[in-house]
């Protein structure tokens, strides 16, 4: 599969977002990873709908919007309206958790608005939690840190989960992208790639780095 790189703007200078994204684009970024946090689902507050609408005007890279919020059923369509190209929702979000029909309804709603959809799992959630959604998702996102903050350490023990999702996807939806997010660098991304991941989110590893183009090229060239 083709490897894609989705720099997380959580590590960018928020006063110069357009400039930072332009730098990432010219360094080879394929997507822009936008971390939306509501202060309830995770203990941090970041970006909301108006910022996504502004980013849409500032770049032609696809916006990969990761919703770390309590109520994705209410807000996912608003992010699509604002210009999100891919919206990922956590299976653990309280308004949809444990409800396969309701979760699928949110994913179907995103698709009906001509955006791509995906589900995300936190470190303590097993691979099986995403299996009922693999058929309709463009992407499954496996967290390799507890969501909430950038700059944390990568959890290598998530690799069996990545492998289990890739094995299941090979039966149901072989084109499925598996994205990984949290503490990613060249060395651990290689491990993720070997286990079946093909989209690499990285914040701290990329933004503000002189050699960002070499770093992105390194992630693209993983085998
Ligand atoms: C964490 C976010 C990540 C984070 C990644 O909750 O979902 O996208 O910004 O940042 P680094 O690469 O610094 O771990
Ligand atoms: Zn993220």
XYZ file of C-alpha atoms and ligand atoms in Angstrom:
238
model
C 0.000 0.000 0.000
C 1.071 3.583 -0.484
C 2.341 5.253 2.664
C 0.830 8.634 3.465
C 1.952 11.249 5.989
C -0.512 13.359 7.953
C 1.286 16.002 10.054
C -0.599 16.844 13.255
C -0.991 20.604 13.552
C -1.273 20.240 17.316
C 2.523 20.639 17.256
C 2.423 23.671 14.921
C 2.511 27.354 15.853
C -1.232 28.158 16.074
C -0.609 31.835 15.296
C 0.813 30.838 11.879
C -1.234 27.780 10.934
C -1.540 28.543 7.207
C 2.214 29.089 6.927
C 3.013 25.933 8.908
C 0.688 23.859 6.703
C 2.225 25.351 3.548
C 5.666 24.331 4.837
C 4.423 20.801 5.530
C 2.854 20.630 2.077
C 6.024 21.665 0.289
C 7.913 19.125 2.412
C 5.664 16.377 0.984
C 2.739 16.025 3.416
C -0.270 14.200 1.974
C -2.928 15.205 4.519
C -3.338 17.629 7.418
C -4.223 15.976 10.743
C -6.539 18.172 12.817
C -6.985 17.146 16.469
C -10.356 18.268 17.803
C -10.658 18.014 21.610
C -13.635 19.126 23.683
C -12.301 19.096 27.253
C -14.707 16.240 28.152
C -13.702 13.184 26.141
C -10.083 14.161 26.743
C -8.687 16.639 29.301
C -7.697 19.260 26.732
C -9.426 21.770 24.422
C -8.023 22.524 20.984
C -9.689 23.263 17.668
C -13.344 23.749 16.699
C -15.503 24.068 13.594
C -14.551 27.690 12.667
C -10.852 26.840 12.591
C -11.500 23.901 10.259
C -13.507 26.226 7.983
C -10.553 28.638 7.869
C -8.045 25.845 7.233
C -10.160 24.692 4.305
C -9.575 28.066 2.658
C -5.870 28.056 3.527
C -4.820 24.722 1.973
C -5.801 22.258 -0.714
C -4.422 19.291 1.256
C -7.209 16.998 2.497
C -8.202 17.726 6.106
C -7.988 14.571 8.261
C -10.137 15.534 11.259
C -9.744 13.398 14.416
C -12.695 13.999 16.739
C -11.806 13.439 20.404
C -15.201 14.562 21.638
C -18.185 13.263 23.620
C -20.831 13.656 20.917
C -19.572 12.861 17.407
C -23.168 12.128 16.335
C -23.955 15.826 16.809
C -20.708 17.404 15.640
C -19.314 15.180 12.855
C -21.704 16.652 10.224
C -20.746 20.173 11.288
C -17.068 19.400 10.649
C -17.934 17.968 7.225
C -19.887 21.138 6.446
C -16.823 23.154 7.464
C -14.667 21.272 4.943
C -13.319 18.134 6.634
C -12.382 15.557 3.983
C -11.952 12.628 6.380
C -13.644 12.500 9.791
C -12.661 9.886 12.365
C -14.778 9.205 15.443
C -13.828 7.334 18.615
C -15.784 4.138 19.293
C -15.478 5.095 22.997
C -17.302 8.442 22.631
C -20.136 8.293 25.208
C -23.047 9.072 22.867
C -22.199 6.136 20.547
C -20.099 3.741 22.689
C -21.288 0.127 22.530
C -24.023 0.976 20.014
C -23.065 -0.475 16.632
C -26.176 0.842 14.863
C -25.722 4.379 16.157
C -22.005 4.379 15.325
C -22.712 3.127 11.801
C -25.382 5.808 11.405
C -22.801 8.533 12.150
C -20.370 6.971 9.658
C -23.117 6.707 7.014
C -24.064 10.331 7.622
C -20.450 11.430 7.001
C -20.358 9.379 3.780
C -23.689 10.774 2.619
C -22.124 14.236 2.783
C -19.326 13.158 0.417
C -16.608 12.920 3.026
C -14.603 9.846 4.064
C -15.156 8.271 7.482
C -13.199 6.248 9.993
C -13.223 4.997 13.556
C -10.538 5.417 16.197
C -9.551 3.212 19.146
C -7.822 4.276 22.347
C -4.989 2.081 23.677
C -7.207 0.057 26.042
C -9.849 -0.723 23.413
C -9.389 -4.061 21.601
C -9.125 -4.517 17.837
C -12.500 -6.294 17.741
C -14.257 -3.020 18.622
C -13.660 -1.710 15.092
C -14.518 -4.907 13.189
C -18.235 -4.021 12.733
C -17.224 -0.838 10.872
C -14.394 -2.023 8.595
C -16.766 -2.504 5.655
C -17.849 1.157 5.519
C -14.684 2.901 6.705
C -11.980 4.448 4.562
C -9.632 4.375 7.524
C -9.176 2.908 11.004
C -7.045 4.993 13.361
C -5.115 3.165 16.080
C -3.891 5.424 18.891
C -0.360 4.689 20.075
C -0.725 7.122 23.023
C -3.669 8.043 25.264
C -5.444 10.783 23.295
C -5.308 14.313 24.658
C -1.816 15.665 24.190
C 1.035 15.744 21.699
C 4.597 14.832 22.597
C 3.893 11.567 24.452
C 5.818 8.289 24.109
C 4.822 5.700 21.506
C 3.259 2.473 22.859
C 4.800 -0.455 20.968
C 2.341 -2.847 22.583
C -0.338 -1.572 20.172
C 1.293 -3.500 17.305
C -0.723 -6.738 17.718
C -3.861 -4.584 17.446
C -2.672 -3.033 14.174
C -1.882 -6.509 12.842
C -5.283 -7.907 13.912
C -7.111 -5.055 12.161
C -5.028 -5.492 8.987
C -5.752 -9.248 8.969
C -9.488 -8.611 9.361
C -9.437 -5.866 6.705
C -7.769 -8.249 4.253
C -10.957 -10.347 4.428
C -13.523 -7.519 4.329
C -12.030 -4.331 2.851
C -8.472 -4.811 1.535
C -8.205 -1.145 0.555
C -8.693 0.005 4.168
C -6.147 2.522 5.387
C -4.749 2.005 8.869
C -3.525 5.222 10.427
C -1.398 5.432 13.540
C -1.183 8.422 15.822
C 0.943 9.224 18.853
C 4.676 9.523 19.438
C 5.517 8.533 15.860
C 9.080 8.820 14.553
C 11.029 7.064 11.792
C 12.035 4.095 13.939
C 8.668 3.197 15.434
C 6.807 4.016 12.196
C 8.767 1.196 10.600
C 7.367 -1.185 13.200
C 3.840 0.135 12.524
C 4.344 -0.290 8.776
C 5.495 -3.889 9.195
C 2.334 -4.599 11.177
C 0.039 -3.124 8.525
C -0.235 0.641 9.095
C 0.077 2.916 6.045
C -0.871 6.426 7.217
C 1.476 8.074 9.684
C 0.380 10.980 11.869
C 3.252 12.891 13.419
C 3.276 16.192 15.248
C 6.363 16.734 17.378
C 8.518 14.723 14.958
C 7.754 17.079 12.041
C 6.754 20.641 12.948
C 9.520 23.138 13.512
C 12.154 20.720 12.193
C 14.701 21.999 9.646
C 14.765 18.648 7.889
C 10.992 18.140 7.757
C 11.165 17.160 4.043
C 13.720 14.410 4.763
C 11.622 13.199 7.688
C 8.472 12.990 5.575
C 10.410 11.240 2.781
C 11.664 8.710 5.340
C 8.082 7.893 6.337
C 6.997 7.641 2.691
C 9.768 5.178 1.955
C 9.036 2.719 4.755
C 8.472 -0.864 3.592
C -3.060 13.048 20.539
C -3.297 13.453 19.108
C -2.133 13.299 18.211
C -0.937 14.139 18.573
C 0.283 13.556 17.936
O -4.251 13.060 21.219
O -4.353 12.690 18.543
O -2.501 13.545 16.845
O -1.069 15.457 18.167
O 1.385 14.307 18.345
P 2.817 13.643 18.527
O 3.233 13.160 17.173
O 3.626 14.759 19.040
O 2.647 12.503 19.490
Zn -4.779 12.794 16.348
